[in-house]
Amino acid sequence: MKQNIESFLAMVTSRNSHEPEFLQAVEEVAETVIPYIVEHDIYYGKNILLRMVEPERLISFRVSWVDDSGEIQVNRGYRIQMNSAIGPYKGGLRFHPTVNASILKFLAFEQVFKNALTTLPMGGGKGGSDFDPKGKSDNEIMRFCHAFMSELFRYIGPNTDIPAGDIGVGTREIGFLFGMYKKLRNEFTGVLTGKGMSWGGSLIRPEATGYGNVYFAEKMLETKGDSFKGKNVVISGSGNVAQYAAEKVLQLGGKVLTLSDSGGYIYDSEGIDKEKLAFVMQLKNEKRGRISEYLDKYPDAEFHKGKTPWGVKCEVALPCATQNELHEEDANILLKNGCICVSEGANMPSTKEAIAAFHKAKILFAPGKASNAGGVATSGLEMTQNSLRYKWTREEVDNKLKDIMSDIHKSCLEYGKDDDGYIDYVKGANIAGFVKVADAMLAQGIV
Ligand code: NDP
Ligand code: 8G0
């Protein structure tokens, strides 16, 4: 078995040696899925995983645009179409200076398994650009988004590939991208998700990832006869996912102690309540400010410059910022402080070593591909509503989201139980996602 995993990873490494994040994501899947393949004849000897790690298509393109001072800028745009066995490619667009092929391939690979877990018919993809939206004017953002879409439009469509937002891409950017797609194609279709409410968006989509993560964590706590009530909760990030995770934690009776951004974290020992969260939402979404400005309004809180919040004592931790933001040392501090549950809102926020520490301590740990799947699931529900030319109520979408998170939790229980009864949600999510995609690939032959 060990040899099987090692020879597979050696082959993938030799082909992708300069892509550490992609290799990290593949390794995690290979370690749990290969033992399953070896025990199941229908999957064995068919190189299914080797096919899954090769993108069906990888598109890279030039994005030229003119900034406010009249200077011509050049960025790199990407779309990775990873796997379309169970549906059209689906996944977000990230605009961040750290974007490169490795980051997007890891995200696209994770997306394939995650989308399969949602039970909806969506394949996996991801895209974006190394464009940095920070400090840009609305007009610059518009010109960049229009330039980006003036190339991307050739490769996407409501039955082919349906992008959405991600880090650095919110409703404003989706609006500009949608506008250019509509102009070039002369059709109003559900080609992007995360749209505004008056032009095809779904209620609950903005909330879905954060809410879904907390619904999933609540399901995990329930397996121990526990809940969010009275729990101290540490959250990283202060963007879309973190904001709505915080909102749902408050609704379920937990206390939110921290939020962060790339400048550092704030710690409010009194708890970030509903009113304080409304201030953060306005600060981040409308003023596009920094989390440190929380102290201008609430001076009793602390700001820890350049630090992540994992040293703050809590029972539940929700990493909701970015990949590899929670390291082994952080995991050990969380465990020492009595943390019993970690549910990933971001994609791959915990390093391999951090996950190993959580597993060793046998605490509840959910990988993002299970716990943050509510975002893409609700994008799937947005696509359904667009096709039906219909709009569901908040309650209808929220109930569907809850059911989907509960089904994902059940899939993890089905495939993730260890001999001693411990639920390994990483193993559960990887195998459940794999089985669905692999069955479709086998049915469709060598394509
Ligand atoms: P946003 O752009 O809304 O917010 C991102 C947050 O993370 C900001 O607070 C940002 O701080 C912080 N952040 C980003 N990069 C870094 C970094 N390198 N170091 C420290 N902090 C950083 O993005 P989202 O909330 O949408 O996404 C957060 C995570 O959740 C990502 O991993 C994303 O892939 C994942 N996700 C998102 C979904 C969605 O529906 N939006 C669905 C599923 C997963 P700053 O402003 O300083 O950059
Ligand atoms: O809606 C989406 O397709 C989407 C957007 C942002 C992130 C993700 C994800 O699952 O990582 C999905």
PDB file of C-alpha atoms in Angstrom, residues 152-327:
ATOM      1  CA  LEU A 152     -12.507  34.205 -20.688  1.00  0.00           C
ATOM      2  CA  PHE A 153     -15.899  34.346 -22.443  1.00  0.00           C
ATOM      3  CA  ARG A 154     -14.646  31.991 -25.192  1.00  0.00           C
ATOM      4  CA  TYR A 155     -14.237  29.127 -22.746  1.00  0.00           C
ATOM      5  CA  ILE A 156     -17.271  29.381 -20.461  1.00  0.00           C
ATOM      6  CA  GLY A 157     -21.057  29.075 -20.741  1.00  0.00           C
ATOM      7  CA  PRO A 158     -24.058  27.991 -18.671  1.00  0.00           C
ATOM      8  CA  ASN A 159     -23.643  24.359 -19.811  1.00  0.00           C
ATOM      9  CA  THR A 160     -19.842  24.386 -20.077  1.00  0.00           C
ATOM     10  CA  ASP A 161     -18.185  26.215 -17.206  1.00  0.00           C
ATOM     11  CA  ILE A 162     -19.802  28.485 -14.623  1.00  0.00           C
ATOM     12  CA  PRO A 163     -17.347  30.666 -12.654  1.00  0.00           C
ATOM     13  CA  ALA A 164     -18.167  32.595  -9.443  1.00  0.00           C
ATOM     14  CA  GLY A 165     -16.283  34.792  -6.973  1.00  0.00           C
ATOM     15  CA  ASP A 166     -13.575  33.845  -4.469  1.00  0.00           C
ATOM     16  CA  ILE A 167     -10.885  35.873  -2.681  1.00  0.00           C
ATOM     17  CA  GLY A 168     -10.908  39.381  -4.163  1.00  0.00           C
ATOM     18  CA  VAL A 169     -13.972  38.727  -6.324  1.00  0.00           C
ATOM     19  CA  GLY A 170     -17.327  39.736  -4.800  1.00  0.00           C
ATOM     20  CA  THR A 171     -20.662  40.984  -6.121  1.00  0.00           C
ATOM     21  CA  ARG A 172     -19.097  44.135  -7.594  1.00  0.00           C
ATOM     22  CA  GLU A 173     -16.612  42.154  -9.699  1.00  0.00           C
ATOM     23  CA  ILE A 174     -19.205  39.518 -10.696  1.00  0.00           C
ATOM     24  CA  GLY A 175     -21.360  42.411 -11.961  1.00  0.00           C
ATOM     25  CA  PHE A 176     -18.619  43.759 -14.232  1.00  0.00           C
ATOM     26  CA  LEU A 177     -17.723  40.256 -15.460  1.00  0.00           C
ATOM     27  CA  PHE A 178     -21.369  39.434 -16.145  1.00  0.00           C
ATOM     28  CA  GLY A 179     -21.900  42.719 -18.001  1.00  0.00           C
ATOM     29  CA  MET A 180     -19.080  42.007 -20.432  1.00  0.00           C
ATOM     30  CA  TYR A 181     -20.146  38.366 -20.987  1.00  0.00           C
ATOM     31  CA  LYS A 182     -23.701  39.469 -21.734  1.00  0.00           C
ATOM     32  CA  LYS A 183     -22.505  42.109 -24.173  1.00  0.00           C
ATOM     33  CA  LEU A 184     -20.193  39.757 -26.062  1.00  0.00           C
ATOM     34  CA  ARG A 185     -22.660  36.841 -26.279  1.00  0.00           C
ATOM     35  CA  ASN A 186     -25.833  38.913 -26.471  1.00  0.00           C
ATOM     36  CA  GLU A 187     -27.581  36.560 -24.077  1.00  0.00           C
ATOM     37  CA  PHE A 188     -28.726  36.719 -20.469  1.00  0.00           C
ATOM     38  CA  THR A 189     -27.854  33.330 -18.967  1.00  0.00           C
ATOM     39  CA  GLY A 190     -26.707  31.893 -15.666  1.00  0.00           C
ATOM     40  CA  VAL A 191     -23.060  31.823 -16.757  1.00  0.00           C
ATOM     41  CA  LEU A 192     -21.764  33.184 -13.431  1.00  0.00           C
ATOM     42  CA  THR A 193     -23.022  32.682  -9.888  1.00  0.00           C
ATOM     43  CA  GLY A 194     -22.907  35.096  -6.994  1.00  0.00           C
ATOM     44  CA  LYS A 195     -24.930  37.559  -9.066  1.00  0.00           C
ATOM     45  CA  GLY A 196     -26.814  40.501  -7.544  1.00  0.00           C
ATOM     46  CA  MET A 197     -30.357  39.883  -6.332  1.00  0.00           C
ATOM     47  CA  SER A 198     -32.022  41.928  -9.091  1.00  0.00           C
ATOM     48  CA  TRP A 199     -30.170  40.227 -11.962  1.00  0.00           C
ATOM     49  CA  GLY A 200     -30.339  36.497 -11.356  1.00  0.00           C
ATOM     50  CA  GLY A 201     -28.648  35.998  -7.990  1.00  0.00           C
ATOM     51  CA  SER A 202     -29.922  33.621  -5.337  1.00  0.00           C
ATOM     52  CA  LEU A 203     -30.975  34.603  -1.856  1.00  0.00           C
ATOM     53  CA  ILE A 204     -28.615  33.107   0.771  1.00  0.00           C
ATOM     54  CA  ARG A 205     -25.711  32.774  -1.723  1.00  0.00           C
ATOM     55  CA  PRO A 206     -23.731  35.543   0.056  1.00  0.00           C
ATOM     56  CA  GLU A 207     -24.294  33.829   3.410  1.00  0.00           C
ATOM     57  CA  ALA A 208     -23.998  30.237   2.204  1.00  0.00           C
ATOM     58  CA  THR A 209     -20.339  29.367   2.760  1.00  0.00           C
ATOM     59  CA  GLY A 210     -20.124  30.791   6.272  1.00  0.00           C
ATOM     60  CA  TYR A 211     -23.561  29.515   7.306  1.00  0.00           C
ATOM     61  CA  GLY A 212     -22.865  26.109   5.760  1.00  0.00           C
ATOM     62  CA  ASN A 213     -19.580  25.816   7.623  1.00  0.00           C
ATOM     63  CA  VAL A 214     -21.320  26.464  10.934  1.00  0.00           C
ATOM     64  CA  TYR A 215     -24.162  24.043  10.071  1.00  0.00           C
ATOM     65  CA  PHE A 216     -21.499  21.420   9.391  1.00  0.00           C
ATOM     66  CA  ALA A 217     -19.652  22.150  12.634  1.00  0.00           C
ATOM     67  CA  GLU A 218     -22.960  21.935  14.521  1.00  0.00           C
ATOM     68  CA  LYS A 219     -23.498  18.453  12.993  1.00  0.00           C
ATOM     69  CA  MET A 220     -20.029  17.414  14.159  1.00  0.00           C
ATOM     70  CA  LEU A 221     -20.689  18.740  17.675  1.00  0.00           C
ATOM     71  CA  GLU A 222     -24.008  16.854  17.702  1.00  0.00           C
ATOM     72  CA  THR A 223     -22.133  13.561  17.337  1.00  0.00           C
ATOM     73  CA  LYS A 224     -20.745  14.350  20.826  1.00  0.00           C
ATOM     74  CA  GLY A 225     -24.117  15.468  22.164  1.00  0.00           C
ATOM     75  CA  ASP A 226     -22.807  19.050  22.059  1.00  0.00           C
ATOM     76  CA  SER A 227     -23.686  22.349  20.306  1.00  0.00           C
ATOM     77  CA  PHE A 228     -22.462  25.917  19.711  1.00  0.00           C
ATOM     78  CA  LYS A 229     -24.326  27.199  22.756  1.00  0.00           C
ATOM     79  CA  GLY A 230     -21.898  29.000  25.065  1.00  0.00           C
ATOM     80  CA  LYS A 231     -18.831  28.073  23.005  1.00  0.00           C
ATOM     81  CA  ASN A 232     -15.893  30.440  22.547  1.00  0.00           C
ATOM     82  CA  VAL A 233     -15.174  30.622  18.826  1.00  0.00           C
ATOM     83  CA  VAL A 234     -12.032  31.876  17.105  1.00  0.00           C
ATOM     84  CA  ILE A 235     -12.438  32.892  13.458  1.00  0.00           C
ATOM     85  CA  SER A 236      -9.739  33.977  10.995  1.00  0.00           C
ATOM     86  CA  GLY A 237     -10.443  36.209   8.013  1.00  0.00           C
ATOM     87  CA  SER A 238     -12.992  39.009   7.802  1.00  0.00           C
ATOM     88  CA  GLY A 239     -14.209  38.528   4.253  1.00  0.00           C
ATOM     89  CA  ASN A 240     -17.337  36.872   2.928  1.00  0.00           C
ATOM     90  CA  VAL A 241     -16.866  33.488   4.583  1.00  0.00           C
ATOM     91  CA  ALA A 242     -15.695  34.774   7.982  1.00  0.00           C
ATOM     92  CA  GLN A 243     -18.466  37.386   8.245  1.00  0.00           C
ATOM     93  CA  TYR A 244     -21.330  34.955   7.736  1.00  0.00           C
ATOM     94  CA  ALA A 245     -19.705  32.217   9.804  1.00  0.00           C
ATOM     95  CA  ALA A 246     -19.600  34.761  12.644  1.00  0.00           C
ATOM     96  CA  GLU A 247     -23.240  35.714  12.063  1.00  0.00           C
ATOM     97  CA  LYS A 248     -24.406  32.082  12.270  1.00  0.00           C
ATOM     98  CA  VAL A 249     -22.261  31.343  15.350  1.00  0.00           C
ATOM     99  CA  LEU A 250     -23.987  34.257  17.118  1.00  0.00           C
ATOM    100  CA  GLN A 251     -27.421  32.981  16.054  1.00  0.00           C
ATOM    101  CA  LEU A 252     -26.595  29.555  17.506  1.00  0.00           C
ATOM    102  CA  GLY A 253     -25.512  31.020  20.841  1.00  0.00           C
ATOM    103  CA  GLY A 254     -21.714  30.991  20.492  1.00  0.00           C
ATOM    104  CA  LYS A 255     -19.309  33.821  21.327  1.00  0.00           C
ATOM    105  CA  VAL A 256     -17.040  35.132  18.531  1.00  0.00           C
ATOM    106  CA  LEU A 257     -13.713  36.310  19.929  1.00  0.00           C
ATOM    107  CA  THR A 258     -11.591  37.121  16.869  1.00  0.00           C
ATOM    108  CA  LEU A 259     -11.521  38.137  13.209  1.00  0.00           C
ATOM    109  CA  SER A 260      -8.479  38.887  11.060  1.00  0.00           C
ATOM    110  CA  ASP A 261      -7.061  40.010   7.749  1.00  0.00           C
ATOM    111  CA  SER A 262      -3.607  39.873   6.225  1.00  0.00           C
ATOM    112  CA  GLY A 263      -2.560  42.725   8.569  1.00  0.00           C
ATOM    113  CA  GLY A 264      -3.267  40.835  11.820  1.00  0.00           C
ATOM    114  CA  TYR A 265      -6.151  39.844  14.106  1.00  0.00           C
ATOM    115  CA  ILE A 266      -8.499  41.571  16.509  1.00  0.00           C
ATOM    116  CA  TYR A 267      -9.423  40.005  19.854  1.00  0.00           C
ATOM    117  CA  ASP A 268     -12.532  41.222  21.625  1.00  0.00           C
ATOM    118  CA  SER A 269     -12.816  39.462  24.987  1.00  0.00           C
ATOM    119  CA  GLU A 270     -16.413  40.731  25.365  1.00  0.00           C
ATOM    120  CA  GLY A 271     -17.329  38.997  22.126  1.00  0.00           C
ATOM    121  CA  ILE A 272     -18.042  40.409  18.663  1.00  0.00           C
ATOM    122  CA  ASP A 273     -21.812  40.720  18.919  1.00  0.00           C
ATOM    123  CA  LYS A 274     -24.414  41.448  16.227  1.00  0.00           C
ATOM    124  CA  GLU A 275     -23.888  45.210  16.334  1.00  0.00           C
ATOM    125  CA  LYS A 276     -20.089  44.944  16.212  1.00  0.00           C
ATOM    126  CA  LEU A 277     -20.346  42.477  13.325  1.00  0.00           C
ATOM    127  CA  ALA A 278     -22.543  44.936  11.410  1.00  0.00           C
ATOM    128  CA  PHE A 279     -19.744  47.490  11.881  1.00  0.00           C
ATOM    129  CA  VAL A 280     -17.181  44.991  10.513  1.00  0.00           C
ATOM    130  CA  MET A 281     -19.380  44.222   7.493  1.00  0.00           C
ATOM    131  CA  GLN A 282     -19.686  47.900   6.663  1.00  0.00           C
ATOM    132  CA  LEU A 283     -15.960  48.452   7.255  1.00  0.00           C
ATOM    133  CA  LYS A 284     -14.894  45.559   5.011  1.00  0.00           C
ATOM    134  CA  ASN A 285     -17.596  45.561   2.319  1.00  0.00           C
ATOM    135  CA  GLU A 286     -18.404  49.243   1.847  1.00  0.00           C
ATOM    136  CA  LYS A 287     -15.363  51.146   3.071  1.00  0.00           C
ATOM    137  CA  ARG A 288     -12.939  48.375   2.056  1.00  0.00           C
ATOM    138  CA  GLY A 289     -11.018  49.102   5.255  1.00  0.00           C
ATOM    139  CA  ARG A 290      -8.618  47.109   7.425  1.00  0.00           C
ATOM    140  CA  ILE A 291      -9.655  44.997  10.431  1.00  0.00           C
ATOM    141  CA  SER A 292      -7.332  47.054  12.678  1.00  0.00           C
ATOM    142  CA  GLU A 293      -9.872  49.918  12.299  1.00  0.00           C
ATOM    143  CA  TYR A 294     -12.210  47.902  14.568  1.00  0.00           C
ATOM    144  CA  LEU A 295     -10.306  49.503  17.447  1.00  0.00           C
ATOM    145  CA  ASP A 296     -11.263  53.013  16.284  1.00  0.00           C
ATOM    146  CA  LYS A 297     -14.841  52.111  17.228  1.00  0.00           C
ATOM    147  CA  TYR A 298     -14.203  49.521  19.970  1.00  0.00           C
ATOM    148  CA  PRO A 299     -10.987  50.622  21.720  1.00  0.00           C
ATOM    149  CA  ASP A 300     -11.226  47.955  24.436  1.00  0.00           C
ATOM    150  CA  ALA A 301     -10.439  45.260  21.883  1.00  0.00           C
ATOM    151  CA  GLU A 302      -6.847  44.267  21.027  1.00  0.00           C
ATOM    152  CA  PHE A 303      -5.142  44.308  17.625  1.00  0.00           C
ATOM    153  CA  HIS A 304      -2.252  41.892  17.092  1.00  0.00           C
ATOM    154  CA  LYS A 305      -0.310  43.087  14.088  1.00  0.00           C
ATOM    155  CA  GLY A 306       0.968  40.454  11.664  1.00  0.00           C
ATOM    156  CA  LYS A 307      -0.357  37.578  13.803  1.00  0.00           C
ATOM    157  CA  THR A 308      -2.955  34.833  13.314  1.00  0.00           C
ATOM    158  CA  PRO A 309      -5.570  34.253  16.057  1.00  0.00           C
ATOM    159  CA  TRP A 310      -4.845  30.607  16.977  1.00  0.00           C
ATOM    160  CA  GLY A 311      -3.294  31.458  20.354  1.00  0.00           C
ATOM    161  CA  VAL A 312      -6.641  32.713  21.696  1.00  0.00           C
ATOM    162  CA  LYS A 313      -8.276  30.145  23.996  1.00  0.00           C
ATOM    163  CA  CYS A 314     -11.388  28.621  22.417  1.00  0.00           C
ATOM    164  CA  GLU A 315     -13.412  25.442  22.026  1.00  0.00           C
ATOM    165  CA  VAL A 316     -14.134  25.918  18.313  1.00  0.00           C
ATOM    166  CA  ALA A 317     -11.829  27.298  15.590  1.00  0.00           C
ATOM    167  CA  LEU A 318     -13.044  28.305  12.130  1.00  0.00           C
ATOM    168  CA  PRO A 319     -10.171  29.154   9.728  1.00  0.00           C
ATOM    169  CA  CYS A 320     -11.847  31.292   7.049  1.00  0.00           C
ATOM    170  CA  ALA A 321      -9.041  33.315   5.412  1.00  0.00           C
ATOM    171  CA  THR A 322      -6.708  31.410   3.090  1.00  0.00           C
ATOM    172  CA  GLN A 323      -4.563  28.312   2.445  1.00  0.00           C
ATOM    173  CA  ASN A 324      -1.850  27.231   4.881  1.00  0.00           C
ATOM    174  CA  GLU A 325      -2.774  29.788   7.529  1.00  0.00           C
ATOM    175  CA  LEU A 326      -2.849  27.235  10.387  1.00  0.00           C
ATOM    176  CA  HIS A 327       0.437  25.428  11.085  1.00  0.00           C
TER     177      HIS A 327
END
